[in-house]
XYZ file of C-alpha atoms in Angstrom:
567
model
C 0.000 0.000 0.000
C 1.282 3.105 -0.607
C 2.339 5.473 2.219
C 0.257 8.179 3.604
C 2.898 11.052 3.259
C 3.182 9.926 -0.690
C -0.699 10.679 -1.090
C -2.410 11.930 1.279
C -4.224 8.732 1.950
C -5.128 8.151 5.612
C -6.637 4.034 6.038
C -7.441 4.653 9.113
C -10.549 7.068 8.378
C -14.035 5.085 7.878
C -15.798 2.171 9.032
C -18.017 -0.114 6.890
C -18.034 0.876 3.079
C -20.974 -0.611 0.975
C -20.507 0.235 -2.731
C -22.987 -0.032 -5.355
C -22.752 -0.227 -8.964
C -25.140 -0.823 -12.084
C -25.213 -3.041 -15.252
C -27.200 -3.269 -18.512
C -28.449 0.116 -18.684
C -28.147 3.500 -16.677
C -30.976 4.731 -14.908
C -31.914 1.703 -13.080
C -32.193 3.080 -9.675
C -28.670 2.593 -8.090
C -29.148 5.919 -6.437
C -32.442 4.825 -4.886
C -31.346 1.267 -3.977
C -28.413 2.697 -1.839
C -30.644 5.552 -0.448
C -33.231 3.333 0.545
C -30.265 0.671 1.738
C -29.302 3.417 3.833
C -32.454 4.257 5.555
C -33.392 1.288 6.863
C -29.517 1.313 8.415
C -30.431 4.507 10.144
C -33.561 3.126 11.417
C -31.418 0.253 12.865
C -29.385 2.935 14.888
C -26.517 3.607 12.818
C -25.130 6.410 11.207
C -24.933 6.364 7.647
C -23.646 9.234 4.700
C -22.911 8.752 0.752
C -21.070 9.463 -1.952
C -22.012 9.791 -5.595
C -19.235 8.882 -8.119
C -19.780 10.518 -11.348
C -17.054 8.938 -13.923
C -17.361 12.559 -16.625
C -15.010 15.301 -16.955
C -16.650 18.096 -15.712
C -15.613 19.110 -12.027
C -19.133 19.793 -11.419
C -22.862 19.936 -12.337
C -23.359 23.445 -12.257
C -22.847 23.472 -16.413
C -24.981 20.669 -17.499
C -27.982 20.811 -19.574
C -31.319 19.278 -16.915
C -31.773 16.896 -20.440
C -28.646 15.397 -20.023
C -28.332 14.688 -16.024
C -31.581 16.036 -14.598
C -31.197 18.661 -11.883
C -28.692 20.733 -10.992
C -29.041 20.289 -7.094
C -27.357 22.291 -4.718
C -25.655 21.411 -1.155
C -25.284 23.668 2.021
C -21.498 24.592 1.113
C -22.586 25.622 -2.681
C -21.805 22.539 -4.570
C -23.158 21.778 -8.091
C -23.689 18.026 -8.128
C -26.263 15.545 -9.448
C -29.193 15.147 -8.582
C -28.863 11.691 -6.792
C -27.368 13.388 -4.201
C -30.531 15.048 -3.247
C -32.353 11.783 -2.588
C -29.595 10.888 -0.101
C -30.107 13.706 1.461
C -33.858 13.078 1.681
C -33.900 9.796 2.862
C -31.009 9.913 5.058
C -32.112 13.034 6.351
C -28.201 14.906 5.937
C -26.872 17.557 5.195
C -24.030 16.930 2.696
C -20.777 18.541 0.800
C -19.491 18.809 -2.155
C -16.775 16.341 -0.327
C -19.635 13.182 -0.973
C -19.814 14.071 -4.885
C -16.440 12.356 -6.499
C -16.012 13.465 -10.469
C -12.973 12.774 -12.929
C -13.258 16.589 -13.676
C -12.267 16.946 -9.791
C -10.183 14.195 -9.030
C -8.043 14.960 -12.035
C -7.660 18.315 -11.926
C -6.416 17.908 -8.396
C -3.770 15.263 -9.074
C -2.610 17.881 -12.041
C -2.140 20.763 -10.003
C -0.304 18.294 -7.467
C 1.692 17.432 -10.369
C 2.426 21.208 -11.622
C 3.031 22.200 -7.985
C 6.141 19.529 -7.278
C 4.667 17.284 -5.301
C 5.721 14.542 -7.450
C 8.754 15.348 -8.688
C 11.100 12.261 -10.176
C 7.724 10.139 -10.485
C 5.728 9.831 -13.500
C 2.083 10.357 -12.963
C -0.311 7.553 -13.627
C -3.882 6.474 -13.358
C -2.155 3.730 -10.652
C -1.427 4.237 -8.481
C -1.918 8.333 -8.586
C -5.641 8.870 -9.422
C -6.855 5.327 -7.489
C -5.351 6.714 -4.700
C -6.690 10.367 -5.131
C -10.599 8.170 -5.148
C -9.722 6.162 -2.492
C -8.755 8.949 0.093
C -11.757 11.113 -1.023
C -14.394 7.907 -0.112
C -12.547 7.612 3.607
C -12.421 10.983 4.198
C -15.977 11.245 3.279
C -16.687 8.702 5.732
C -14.662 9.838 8.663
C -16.950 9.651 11.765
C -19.736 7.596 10.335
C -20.642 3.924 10.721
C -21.360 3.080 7.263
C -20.685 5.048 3.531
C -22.550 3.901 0.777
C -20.852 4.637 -2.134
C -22.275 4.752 -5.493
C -20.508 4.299 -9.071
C -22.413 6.308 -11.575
C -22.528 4.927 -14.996
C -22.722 1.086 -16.107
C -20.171 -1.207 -15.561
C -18.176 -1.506 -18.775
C -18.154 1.986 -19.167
C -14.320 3.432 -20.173
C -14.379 6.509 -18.124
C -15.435 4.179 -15.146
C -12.792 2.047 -14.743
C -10.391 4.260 -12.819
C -12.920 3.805 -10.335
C -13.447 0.174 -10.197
C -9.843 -0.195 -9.904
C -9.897 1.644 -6.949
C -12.860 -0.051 -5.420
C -10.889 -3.677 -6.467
C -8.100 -2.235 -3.885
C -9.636 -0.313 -1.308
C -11.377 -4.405 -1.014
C -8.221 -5.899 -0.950
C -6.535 -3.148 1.737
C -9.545 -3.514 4.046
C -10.608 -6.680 5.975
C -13.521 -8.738 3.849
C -16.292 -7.537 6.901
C -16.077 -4.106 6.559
C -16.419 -4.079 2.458
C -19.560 -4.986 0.779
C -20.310 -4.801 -3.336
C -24.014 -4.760 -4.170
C -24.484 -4.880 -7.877
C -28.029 -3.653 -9.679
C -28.965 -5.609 -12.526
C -32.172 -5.567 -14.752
C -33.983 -8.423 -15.167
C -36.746 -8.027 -17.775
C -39.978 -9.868 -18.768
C -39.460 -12.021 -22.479
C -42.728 -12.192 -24.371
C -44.048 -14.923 -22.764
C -43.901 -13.276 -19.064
C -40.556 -15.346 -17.875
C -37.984 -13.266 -16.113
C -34.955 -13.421 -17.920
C -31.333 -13.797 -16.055
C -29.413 -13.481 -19.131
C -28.949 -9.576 -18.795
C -27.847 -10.195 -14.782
C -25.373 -13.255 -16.148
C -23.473 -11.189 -18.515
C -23.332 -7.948 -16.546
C -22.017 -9.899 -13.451
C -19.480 -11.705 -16.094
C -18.101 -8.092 -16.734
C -17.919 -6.779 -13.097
C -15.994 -9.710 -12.013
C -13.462 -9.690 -15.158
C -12.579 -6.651 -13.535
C -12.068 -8.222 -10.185
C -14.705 -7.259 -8.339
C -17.378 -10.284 -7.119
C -20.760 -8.665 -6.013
C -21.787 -9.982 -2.532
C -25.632 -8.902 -3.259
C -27.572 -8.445 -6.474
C -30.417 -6.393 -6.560
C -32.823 -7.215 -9.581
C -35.201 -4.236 -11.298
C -38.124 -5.484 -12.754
C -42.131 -4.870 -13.034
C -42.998 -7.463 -9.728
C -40.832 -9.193 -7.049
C -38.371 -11.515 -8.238
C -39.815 -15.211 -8.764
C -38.158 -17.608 -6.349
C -36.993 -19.748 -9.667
C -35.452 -16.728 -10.930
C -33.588 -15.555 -7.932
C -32.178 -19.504 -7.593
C -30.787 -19.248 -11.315
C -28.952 -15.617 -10.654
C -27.500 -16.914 -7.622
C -26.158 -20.230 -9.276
C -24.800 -18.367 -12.105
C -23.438 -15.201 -10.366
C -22.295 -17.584 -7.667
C -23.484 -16.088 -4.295
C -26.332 -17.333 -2.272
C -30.160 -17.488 -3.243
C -30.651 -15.163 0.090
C -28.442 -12.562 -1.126
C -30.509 -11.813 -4.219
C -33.461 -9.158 -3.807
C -35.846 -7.663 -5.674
C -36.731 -3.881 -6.175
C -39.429 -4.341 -7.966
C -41.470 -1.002 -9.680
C -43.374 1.024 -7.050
C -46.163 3.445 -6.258
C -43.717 5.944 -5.086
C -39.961 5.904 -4.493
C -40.058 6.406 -0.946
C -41.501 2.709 -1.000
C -38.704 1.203 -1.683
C -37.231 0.889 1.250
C -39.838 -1.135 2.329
C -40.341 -3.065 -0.396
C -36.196 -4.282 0.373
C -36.660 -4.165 4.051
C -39.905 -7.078 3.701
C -37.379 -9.395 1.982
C -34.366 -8.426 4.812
C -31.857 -6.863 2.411
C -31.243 -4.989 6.122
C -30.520 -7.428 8.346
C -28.241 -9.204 5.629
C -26.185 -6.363 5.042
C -25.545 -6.058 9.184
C -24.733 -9.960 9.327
C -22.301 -9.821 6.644
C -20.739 -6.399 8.519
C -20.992 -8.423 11.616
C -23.451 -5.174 12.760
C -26.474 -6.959 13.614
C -25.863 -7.499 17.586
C -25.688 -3.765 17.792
C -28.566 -3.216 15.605
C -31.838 -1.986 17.671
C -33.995 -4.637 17.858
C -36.494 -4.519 14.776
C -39.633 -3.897 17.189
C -37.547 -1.033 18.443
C -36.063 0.147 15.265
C -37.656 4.375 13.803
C -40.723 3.592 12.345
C -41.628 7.207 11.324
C -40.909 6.854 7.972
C -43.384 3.997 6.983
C -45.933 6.095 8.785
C -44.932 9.126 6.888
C -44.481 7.397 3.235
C -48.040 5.412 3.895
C -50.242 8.148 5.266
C -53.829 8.036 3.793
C -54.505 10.806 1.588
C -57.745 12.040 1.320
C -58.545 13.836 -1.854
C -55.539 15.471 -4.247
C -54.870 18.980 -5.746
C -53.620 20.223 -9.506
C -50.306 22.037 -9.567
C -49.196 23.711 -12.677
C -45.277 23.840 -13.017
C -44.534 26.491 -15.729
C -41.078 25.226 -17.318
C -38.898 24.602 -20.151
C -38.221 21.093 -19.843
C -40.754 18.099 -20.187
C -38.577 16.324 -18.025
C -39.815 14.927 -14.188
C -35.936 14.866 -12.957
C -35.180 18.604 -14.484
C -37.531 19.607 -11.570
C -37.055 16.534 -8.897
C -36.514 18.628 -5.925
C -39.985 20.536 -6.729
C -41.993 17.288 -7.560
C -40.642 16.338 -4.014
C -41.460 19.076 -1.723
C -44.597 18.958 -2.998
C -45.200 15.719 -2.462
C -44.118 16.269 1.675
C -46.618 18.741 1.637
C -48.741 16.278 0.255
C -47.512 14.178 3.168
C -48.074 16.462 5.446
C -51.758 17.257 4.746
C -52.973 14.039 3.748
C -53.452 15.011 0.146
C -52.080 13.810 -3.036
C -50.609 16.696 -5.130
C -50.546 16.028 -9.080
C -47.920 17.861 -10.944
C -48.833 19.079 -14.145
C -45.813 20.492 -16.832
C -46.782 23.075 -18.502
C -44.896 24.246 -21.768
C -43.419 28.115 -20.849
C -41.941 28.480 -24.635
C -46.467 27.648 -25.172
C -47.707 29.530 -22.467
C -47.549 33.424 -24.083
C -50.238 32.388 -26.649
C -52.462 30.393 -24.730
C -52.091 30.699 -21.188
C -55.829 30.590 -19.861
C -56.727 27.360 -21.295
C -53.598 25.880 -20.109
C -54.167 26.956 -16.157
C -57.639 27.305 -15.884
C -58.182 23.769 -14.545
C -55.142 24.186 -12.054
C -55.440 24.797 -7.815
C -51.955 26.255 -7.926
C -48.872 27.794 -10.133
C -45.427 27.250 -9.385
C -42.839 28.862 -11.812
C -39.341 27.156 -10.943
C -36.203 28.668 -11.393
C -33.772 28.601 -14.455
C -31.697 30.119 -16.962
C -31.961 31.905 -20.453
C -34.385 34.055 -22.707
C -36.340 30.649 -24.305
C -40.091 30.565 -21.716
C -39.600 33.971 -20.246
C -42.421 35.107 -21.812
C -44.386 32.668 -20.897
C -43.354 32.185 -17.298
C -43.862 36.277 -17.369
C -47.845 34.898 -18.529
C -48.400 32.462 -16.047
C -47.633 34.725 -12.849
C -49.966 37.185 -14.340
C -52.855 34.799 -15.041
C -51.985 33.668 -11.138
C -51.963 37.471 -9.997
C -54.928 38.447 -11.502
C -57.213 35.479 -11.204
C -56.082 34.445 -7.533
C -54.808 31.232 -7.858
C -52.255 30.360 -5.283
C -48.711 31.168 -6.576
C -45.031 30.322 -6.119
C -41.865 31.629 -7.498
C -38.419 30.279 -7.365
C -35.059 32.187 -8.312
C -36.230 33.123 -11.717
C -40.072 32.249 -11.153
C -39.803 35.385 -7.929
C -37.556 37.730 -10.619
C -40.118 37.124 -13.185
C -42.954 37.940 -10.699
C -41.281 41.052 -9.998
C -40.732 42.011 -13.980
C -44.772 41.328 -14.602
C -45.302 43.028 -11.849
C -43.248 45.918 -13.022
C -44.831 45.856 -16.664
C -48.531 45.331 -15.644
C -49.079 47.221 -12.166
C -46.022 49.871 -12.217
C -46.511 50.459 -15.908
C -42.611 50.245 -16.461
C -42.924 49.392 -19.921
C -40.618 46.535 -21.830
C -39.579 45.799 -17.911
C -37.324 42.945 -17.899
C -33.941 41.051 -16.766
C -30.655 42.349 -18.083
C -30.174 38.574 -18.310
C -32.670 37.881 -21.073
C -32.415 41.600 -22.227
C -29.417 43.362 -22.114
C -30.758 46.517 -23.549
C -34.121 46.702 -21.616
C -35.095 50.460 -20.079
C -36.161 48.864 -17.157
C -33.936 46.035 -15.916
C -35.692 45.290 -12.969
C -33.647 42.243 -12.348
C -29.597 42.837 -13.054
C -26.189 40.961 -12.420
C -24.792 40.766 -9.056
C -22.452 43.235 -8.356
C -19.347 40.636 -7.541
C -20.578 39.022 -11.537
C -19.239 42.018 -12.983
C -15.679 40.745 -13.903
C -16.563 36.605 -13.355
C -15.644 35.113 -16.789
C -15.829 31.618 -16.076
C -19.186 29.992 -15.624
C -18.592 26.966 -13.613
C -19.008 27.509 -9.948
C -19.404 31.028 -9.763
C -23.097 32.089 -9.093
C -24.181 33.227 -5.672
C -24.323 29.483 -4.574
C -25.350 27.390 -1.153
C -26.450 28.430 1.906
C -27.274 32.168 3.171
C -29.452 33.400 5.589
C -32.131 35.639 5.007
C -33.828 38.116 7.523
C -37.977 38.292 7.639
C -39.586 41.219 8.394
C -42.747 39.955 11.326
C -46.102 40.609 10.725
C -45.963 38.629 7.076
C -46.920 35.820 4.971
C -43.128 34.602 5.163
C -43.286 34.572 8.709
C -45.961 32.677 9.196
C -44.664 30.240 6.693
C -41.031 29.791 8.631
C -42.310 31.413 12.232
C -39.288 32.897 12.414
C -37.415 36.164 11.873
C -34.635 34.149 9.526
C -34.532 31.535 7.773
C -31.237 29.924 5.771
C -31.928 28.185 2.284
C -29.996 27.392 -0.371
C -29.248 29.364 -2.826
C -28.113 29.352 -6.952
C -28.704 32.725 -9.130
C -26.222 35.567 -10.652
C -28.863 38.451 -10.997
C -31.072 39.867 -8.041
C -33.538 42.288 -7.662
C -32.003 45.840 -9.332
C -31.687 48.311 -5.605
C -32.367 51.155 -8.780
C -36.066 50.462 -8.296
C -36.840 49.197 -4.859
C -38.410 53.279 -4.608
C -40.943 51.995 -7.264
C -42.321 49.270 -5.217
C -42.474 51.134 -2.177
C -45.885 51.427 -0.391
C -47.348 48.657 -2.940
C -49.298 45.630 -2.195
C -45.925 43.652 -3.868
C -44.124 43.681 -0.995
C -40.467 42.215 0.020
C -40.771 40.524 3.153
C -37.197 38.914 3.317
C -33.863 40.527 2.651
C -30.418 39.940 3.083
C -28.570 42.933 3.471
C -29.055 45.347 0.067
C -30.594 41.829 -1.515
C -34.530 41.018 -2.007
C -35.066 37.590 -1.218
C -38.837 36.832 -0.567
C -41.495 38.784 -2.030
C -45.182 38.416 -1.030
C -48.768 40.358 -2.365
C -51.423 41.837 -0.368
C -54.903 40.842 -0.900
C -53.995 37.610 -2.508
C -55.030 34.003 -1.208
C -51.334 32.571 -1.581
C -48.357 34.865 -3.933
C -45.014 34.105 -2.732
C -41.514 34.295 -4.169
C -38.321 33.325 -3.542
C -34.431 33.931 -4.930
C -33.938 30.922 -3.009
C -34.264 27.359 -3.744
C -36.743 26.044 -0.628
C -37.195 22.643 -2.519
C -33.526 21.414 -2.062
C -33.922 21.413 1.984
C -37.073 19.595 2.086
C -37.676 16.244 3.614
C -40.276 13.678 3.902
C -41.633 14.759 7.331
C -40.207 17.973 7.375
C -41.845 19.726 4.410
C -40.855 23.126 3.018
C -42.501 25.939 4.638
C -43.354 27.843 1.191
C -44.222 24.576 -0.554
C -46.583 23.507 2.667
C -47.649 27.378 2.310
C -48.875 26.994 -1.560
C -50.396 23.418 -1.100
C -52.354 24.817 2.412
C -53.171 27.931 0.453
C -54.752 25.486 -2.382
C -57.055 23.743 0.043
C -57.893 26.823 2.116
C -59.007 28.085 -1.337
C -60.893 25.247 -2.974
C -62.935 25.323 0.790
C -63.693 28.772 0.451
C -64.879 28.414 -3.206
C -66.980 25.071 -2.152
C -68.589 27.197 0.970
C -69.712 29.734 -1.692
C -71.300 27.598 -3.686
C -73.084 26.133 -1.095
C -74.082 29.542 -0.094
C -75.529 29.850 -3.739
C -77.192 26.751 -3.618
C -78.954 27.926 -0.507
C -79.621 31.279 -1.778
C -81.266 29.675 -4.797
C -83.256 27.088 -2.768
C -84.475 29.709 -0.603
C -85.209 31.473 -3.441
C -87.260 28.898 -4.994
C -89.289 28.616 -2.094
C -90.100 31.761 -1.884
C -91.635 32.032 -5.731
C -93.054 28.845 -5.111
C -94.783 30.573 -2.136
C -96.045 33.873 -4.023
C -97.520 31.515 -6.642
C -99.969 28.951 -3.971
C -101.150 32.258 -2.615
């Protein structure tokens, strides 16, 4: 093994390592396999983080397009990373750094500027034992102070830029005694046209992980149902490792299921045998049951959220789709989520929100839906339907509100518009001279201060409140005289910088520069989010008490000719 004062590599940092990788085909769930493997750790007593590999080249996900990796989501300390990341943090219920997100991009650029600064002089530079090393220190120190790290290799095994990695995980297995290491490999195991599961996909995939030295000590198989018990006998035989270390994560309801679904066929209690964990387990009777009763709460009834955005794509907006499901959690209700075209919206906005309880324009970045975003907070302004902004959703509330209440005509962001005559929203002042793009917004977390006596703090009940933030224009201090003594008003600032805005008279109109989805968890929902969803039933009450008024009123009304006429 190399030495610790060659790279930095302490082996004494960590505990019990699980790491988790995919074959066949990417997006089979490895992220919500070893988040939900995770939970039901934590609700055995221990204490459990992550760590996302990510085999590209950028350092980051701060530059990504949502179509290629989903969600930019944000941590505490201001890292970019992907989105998996924000289910660990969900179902863990952590707060983590950019320190549990491990990309080439990073881990070679760091090993480079080792290399330009001397710190290798006389050696040549390699991917071994240089970079392996680099991934292997990251992981432990990532898991100092935990019990367990689940770590998991994005990508499909076979992939090239992956296999710096699964060298690394082939000798952080052999440095480390065989009870602390487990490999749990995800497979797909499809349905032929006659409705047998077929192994064949598992077979070959297993085939490549261990022709790179690596032999998985559990398989779990993704398919429609449960895994037949024929099916999991023939993966075990072939992938040699016992029946009772195959499971099933079969297709669910709702994500947050899965951890039960693994937990009915113990893929908990094998994992702390094999660590030689289970005698300081908690009991199972005594084991945190909270999340089953959160996940399986009876909902009764379920509202229509619009989500005004640029990209027909669930994971481009997880975070949202989450928070409002807690709130959903929270109140008992189902909350359907609706995309809504903003590059469609300018032309034909009513018929495309009329049938909605509430609007939520999400943040993002560009000229292309502008317009239409700019639409759908005016069509939620003017016809009272409960309202949220986020990042760009509260700067384009503040530009509508600008064009169509101020009269400040052509109002706009110097980001879509450079030459607007009213750039109501502008570039931070520290953007001025930022050339690169990568890691340089106003990123992670800040705290904001709420003025008493509002809407926002009722929502927090607070006078502060500290959420996450990812934006590079703000509010323009030029015209915060126009907005004085209006109904528009900004109830949170930090400093010089708007960052909640609220409207008078209004069942539910609330913005934020911040990003409130990215600290919500099951159980602990949002405060804006539970706000808008609250503000949706409170509404669709009030309108159902009015027509019962008018049903009365017409009744009584009835009677009343009917009573004219007998005389």
């Amino acid at each position: 093994m190399p030495t610790e004062s060659d790279t930095h590599y302490d082996p004494s940092l960590g505990n019990k390592f699980i790491f988790v990788t995919g074959g066949v085909m990417s997006g089979l769930g490895k992220g919500i396999t070893a988040a939900s493997t995770g939970r039901l750790l934590t609700n055995a007593g221990f204490d459990v983080t992550a760590v996302k590999i990510d085999p590209y080249l950028n350092v980051d996900a701060g530059t990504m397009n949502p179509y290629q990796h989903g969600e930019v989501y944000v941590l505490e300390d201001g890292g970019e990373v992907d989105l998996d990341l924000g289910n660990y943090e969900r179902f863990l219920d952590i707060d983590m750094t950019s320190d549990h997100n491990i990309t080439t991009g990073k881990t070679y650029q760091h090993v480079i500027e080792k290399e330009r600064a001397g710190d290798y002089l006389g050696k040549t530079v390699q991917i071994i034992p240089h970079i392996t090393d680099d991934i292997k220190r990251r992981i432990r120190e990532a898991a100092e102070g935990t019990d367990v790290c689940i770590i998991e290799v994005g990508g499909t095994v076979g992939d090239i830029e992956g296999m710096p990695y699964l060298e690394a995980l082939r000798q952080f297995a052999h440095e480390e005694p065989e009870e602390n290491v487990l490999f749990t490999h995800v497979t797909l195991v499809p349905y032929s046209k006659n409705g047998e599961q077929k192994t064949k996909p598992t077979q070959h995939s297993v085939k490549e992980v261990r022709s790179i030295g690596l032999q998985p000590d559990v398989i779990v198989g993704r398919c429609e149902d449960k895994l037949d018990p024929e099916t999991k006998e023939k993966i075990a035989l072939f992938c040699d490792i016992p029946t009772e270390a195959v499971f099933s994560n079969p297709d669910v309801e709702d994500v947050y299921h899965v951890p039960l679904m693994v937990e009915e066929e113990g893929l908990d209690q094998y994992v702390l045998e094999h660590f030689g964990m289970a005698d300081e387990a908690l009991p199972e009777g005594e084991r945190a049951n909270e999340w089953r009763e959160i996940v399986t709460t009876d909902k009764d009834g379920e509202v229509d959220v619009a989500l005004v955005g640029k990209y027909d794509l669930e994971d481009a907006y997880m975070s949202i789709h989450e928070s409002l499901k807690h709130a959903g959690f929270e109140v008992g209700v189902d909350v359907n989520v609706h995309w809504v075209s903003a590059d469609e919206m300018a032309d034909a906005h009513d018929g495309r929100l009329e049938d909605m309880d509430g609007i939520i324009v999400p943040g993002g970045f560009g000229m292309r839906g502008s317009e239409g975003k700019i639409e759908a907070v005016r069509y939620a302004r003017e016809n009272d339907i409960p309202f949220l902004g986020l990042c760009l959703g509260f700067q384009m509330a503040v530009v509508e509100y600008a064009r169509n209440v101020l009269g400040l005509e052509d109002a706009h962001s110097a980001e879509m518009v450079e030459d607007t005559p009213h750039p109501v929203i502008d570039i931070l002042p520290e953007q001025y001279e930022v050339q690169d793009m990568g890691g340089t917004m106003r990123l992670g977390e800040h705290t904001t201060v709420i003025e008493p006596e509002t809407l926002a703090y009722e929502l927090y009940d607070d006078t502060s409140c500290t959420e996450r933030h990812r934006h590079r224009y703000e509010v323009n201090p030029e015209y915060f005289d126009d907005f004085e003594d209006e109904p528009l008003t900004f109830s949170g600032t930090a400093g010089n910088r708007m960052e909640i805005l609220e409207l008078d008279d209004h069942p539910f109109f609330f913005g934020t520069q911040f990003h409130p989805e990215y600290t919500s968890r099951p159980g602990q929902p949002s405060p804006p989010f539970l706000g808008l969803v609250d503000a949706v039933l409170a509404q669709r009450e009030r309108t159902n008490d009015d027509s019962s008024n008018d049903a009365d009123a017409d009744a009584d009304a009835d009677a009343d000719t009917e009573t004219e006429v007998t005389h």
